[in-house]
Short mmCIF file of C-alpha atoms in Angstrom, two decimals:
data_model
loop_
_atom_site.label_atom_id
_atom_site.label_comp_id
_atom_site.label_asym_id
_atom_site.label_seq_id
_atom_site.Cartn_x
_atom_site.Cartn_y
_atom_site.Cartn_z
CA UNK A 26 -57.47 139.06 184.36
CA UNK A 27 -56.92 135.52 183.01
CA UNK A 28 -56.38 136.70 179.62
CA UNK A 29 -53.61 138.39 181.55
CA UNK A 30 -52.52 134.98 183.20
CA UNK A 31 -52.87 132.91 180.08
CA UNK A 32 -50.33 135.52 178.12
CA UNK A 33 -47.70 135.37 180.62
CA UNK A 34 -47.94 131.58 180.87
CA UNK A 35 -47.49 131.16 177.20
CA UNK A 36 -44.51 133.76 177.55
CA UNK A 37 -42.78 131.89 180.17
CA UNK A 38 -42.76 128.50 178.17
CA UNK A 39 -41.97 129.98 175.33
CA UNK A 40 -39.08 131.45 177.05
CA UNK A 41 -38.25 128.33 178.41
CA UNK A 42 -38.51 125.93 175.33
CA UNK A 43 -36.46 128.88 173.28
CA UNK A 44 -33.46 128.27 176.37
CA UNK A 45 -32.99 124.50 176.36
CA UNK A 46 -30.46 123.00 174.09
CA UNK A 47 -31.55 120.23 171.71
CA UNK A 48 -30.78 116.90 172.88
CA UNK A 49 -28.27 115.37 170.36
CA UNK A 50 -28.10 111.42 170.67
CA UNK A 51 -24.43 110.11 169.96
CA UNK A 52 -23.67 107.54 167.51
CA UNK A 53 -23.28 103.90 169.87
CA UNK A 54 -20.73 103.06 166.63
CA UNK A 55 -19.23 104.36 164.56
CA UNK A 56 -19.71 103.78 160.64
CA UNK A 57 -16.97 101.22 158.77
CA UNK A 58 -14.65 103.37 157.20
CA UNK A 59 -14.67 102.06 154.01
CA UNK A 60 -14.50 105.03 151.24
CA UNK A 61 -13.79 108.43 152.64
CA UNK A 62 -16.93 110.58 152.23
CA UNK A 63 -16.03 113.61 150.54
CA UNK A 64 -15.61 117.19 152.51
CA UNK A 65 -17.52 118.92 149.80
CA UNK A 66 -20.81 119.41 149.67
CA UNK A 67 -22.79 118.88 146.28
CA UNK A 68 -23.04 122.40 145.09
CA UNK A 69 -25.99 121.56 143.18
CA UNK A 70 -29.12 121.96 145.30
CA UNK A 71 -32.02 119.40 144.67
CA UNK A 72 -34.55 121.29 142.47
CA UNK A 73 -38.17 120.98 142.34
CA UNK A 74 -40.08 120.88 139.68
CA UNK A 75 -42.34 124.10 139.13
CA UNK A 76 -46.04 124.24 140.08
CA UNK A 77 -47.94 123.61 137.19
CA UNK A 78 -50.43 125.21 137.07
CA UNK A 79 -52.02 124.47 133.57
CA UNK A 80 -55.59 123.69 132.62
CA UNK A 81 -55.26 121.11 130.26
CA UNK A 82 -56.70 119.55 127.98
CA UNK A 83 -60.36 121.50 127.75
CA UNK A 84 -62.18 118.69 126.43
CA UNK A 85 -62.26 116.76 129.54
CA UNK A 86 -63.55 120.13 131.45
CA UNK A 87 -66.04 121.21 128.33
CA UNK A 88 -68.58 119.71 125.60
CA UNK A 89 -67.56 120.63 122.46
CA UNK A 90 -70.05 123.00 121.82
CA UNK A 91 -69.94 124.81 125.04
CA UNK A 92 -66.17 125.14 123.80
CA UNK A 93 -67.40 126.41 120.42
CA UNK A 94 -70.58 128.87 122.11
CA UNK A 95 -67.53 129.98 124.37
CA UNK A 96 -65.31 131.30 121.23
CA UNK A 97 -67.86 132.16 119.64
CA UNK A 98 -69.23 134.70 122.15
CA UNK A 99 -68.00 138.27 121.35
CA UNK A 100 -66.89 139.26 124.90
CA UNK A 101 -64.55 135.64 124.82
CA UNK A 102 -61.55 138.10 125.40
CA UNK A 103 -62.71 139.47 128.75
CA UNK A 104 -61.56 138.73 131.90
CA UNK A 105 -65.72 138.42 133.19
CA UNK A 106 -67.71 136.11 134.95
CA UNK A 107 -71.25 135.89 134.53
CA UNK A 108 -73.45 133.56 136.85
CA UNK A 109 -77.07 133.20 135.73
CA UNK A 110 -79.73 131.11 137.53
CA UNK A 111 -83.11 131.61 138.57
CA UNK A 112 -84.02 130.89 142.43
CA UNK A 113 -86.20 128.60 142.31
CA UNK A 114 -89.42 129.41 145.24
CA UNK A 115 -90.09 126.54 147.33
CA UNK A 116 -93.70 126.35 148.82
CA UNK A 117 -94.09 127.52 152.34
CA UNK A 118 -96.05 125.50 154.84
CA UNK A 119 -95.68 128.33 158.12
CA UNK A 120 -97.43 131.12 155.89
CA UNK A 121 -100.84 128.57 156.43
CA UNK A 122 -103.40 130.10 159.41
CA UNK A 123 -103.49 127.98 162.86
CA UNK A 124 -107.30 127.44 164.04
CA UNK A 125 -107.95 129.96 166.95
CA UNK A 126 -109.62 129.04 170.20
CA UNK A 127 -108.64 126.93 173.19
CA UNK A 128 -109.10 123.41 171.97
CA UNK A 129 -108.55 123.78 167.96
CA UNK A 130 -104.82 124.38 167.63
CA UNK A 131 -104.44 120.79 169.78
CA UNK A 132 -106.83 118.63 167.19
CA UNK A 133 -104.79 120.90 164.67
CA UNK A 134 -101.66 120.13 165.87
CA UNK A 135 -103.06 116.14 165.99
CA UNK A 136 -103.62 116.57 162.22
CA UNK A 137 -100.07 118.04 161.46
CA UNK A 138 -97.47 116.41 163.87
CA UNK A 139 -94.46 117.42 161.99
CA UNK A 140 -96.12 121.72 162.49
CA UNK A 141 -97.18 121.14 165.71
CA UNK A 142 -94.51 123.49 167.22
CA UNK A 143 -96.41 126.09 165.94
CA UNK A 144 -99.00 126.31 168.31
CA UNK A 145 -96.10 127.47 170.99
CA UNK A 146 -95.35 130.30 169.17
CA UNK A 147 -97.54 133.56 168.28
CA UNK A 148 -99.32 133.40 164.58
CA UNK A 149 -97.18 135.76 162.27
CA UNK A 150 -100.33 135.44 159.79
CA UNK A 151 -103.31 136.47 162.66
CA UNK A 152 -104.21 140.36 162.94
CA UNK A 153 -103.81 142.92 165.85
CA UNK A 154 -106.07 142.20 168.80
CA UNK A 155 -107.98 145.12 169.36
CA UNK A 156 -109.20 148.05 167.28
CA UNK A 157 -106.44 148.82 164.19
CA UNK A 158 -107.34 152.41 164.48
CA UNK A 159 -106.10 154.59 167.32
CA UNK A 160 -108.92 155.72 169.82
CA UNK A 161 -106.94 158.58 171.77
CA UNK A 162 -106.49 161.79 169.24
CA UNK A 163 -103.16 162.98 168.35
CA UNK A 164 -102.34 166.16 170.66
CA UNK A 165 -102.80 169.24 169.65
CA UNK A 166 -100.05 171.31 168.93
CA UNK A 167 -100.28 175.08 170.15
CA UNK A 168 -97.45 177.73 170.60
CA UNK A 169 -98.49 179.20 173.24
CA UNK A 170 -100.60 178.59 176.11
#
């Protein structure tokens, strides 16, 4: 419903500013007329110059034998793009086990002030409490009764 309001209010003042007249301030005096100013408009528009949209000179973008390697290559005269990098693994301090029990993750967290958010949260790394296997056997299946 106030979507509703907020359309119709930008309506309305759209409407509004669309209506009113542009205020147009009258000269207080009038210009010395010197030299008549000629009726005619210039018929020559001002131009502007074109976008340029060159590279350049390559040097100042390439070393010279990146230039050369770049020639050189035997797909130069495709329009392709080839990025290559390797991603490079940064070590990862969560994967490490929290101590277990009621007072070690506090001398834990002690030890490591800047991980000691992690006690708050459950261990990602700790197994399933309980038995892994399922006790209760899978039903039986029977067609009939």
């Amino acid at each position: 419903m106030k979507r509703v309001g907020l359309v119709v209010a930008l309506a309305a003042c759209a409407a509004v500013e669309a209506a009113e007249p542009t205020a147009v301030v009258p000269p207080t005096q009038p210009a010395p007329a010197a030299a008549p100013a000629p009726s005619v408009p210039n018929p020559k528009p001002a131009i502007q110059k074109p976008l340029d949209l060159r590279i350049g000179d390559v040097r100042k973008y390439m070393m010279p034998n990146e230039f050369r390697a770049a020639l050189d290559e035997p797909d130069a005269d495709k329009n392709t793009i080839v990025v290559e990098a390797q991603r490079e693994l940064l070590p990862v301090t969560y994967e490490r086990p929290i101590p277990m029990g009621p007072l070690l993750p506090l001398f834990w967290a002690l030890r490591h002030p800047t991980e000691s958010w992690r006690i708050f949260l459950p261990d990602l790394n700790r197994g399933a409490d309980g038995p892994t296997e399922d006790k209760v056997p899978p039903p039986i299946f029977r067609w009939g009764p």
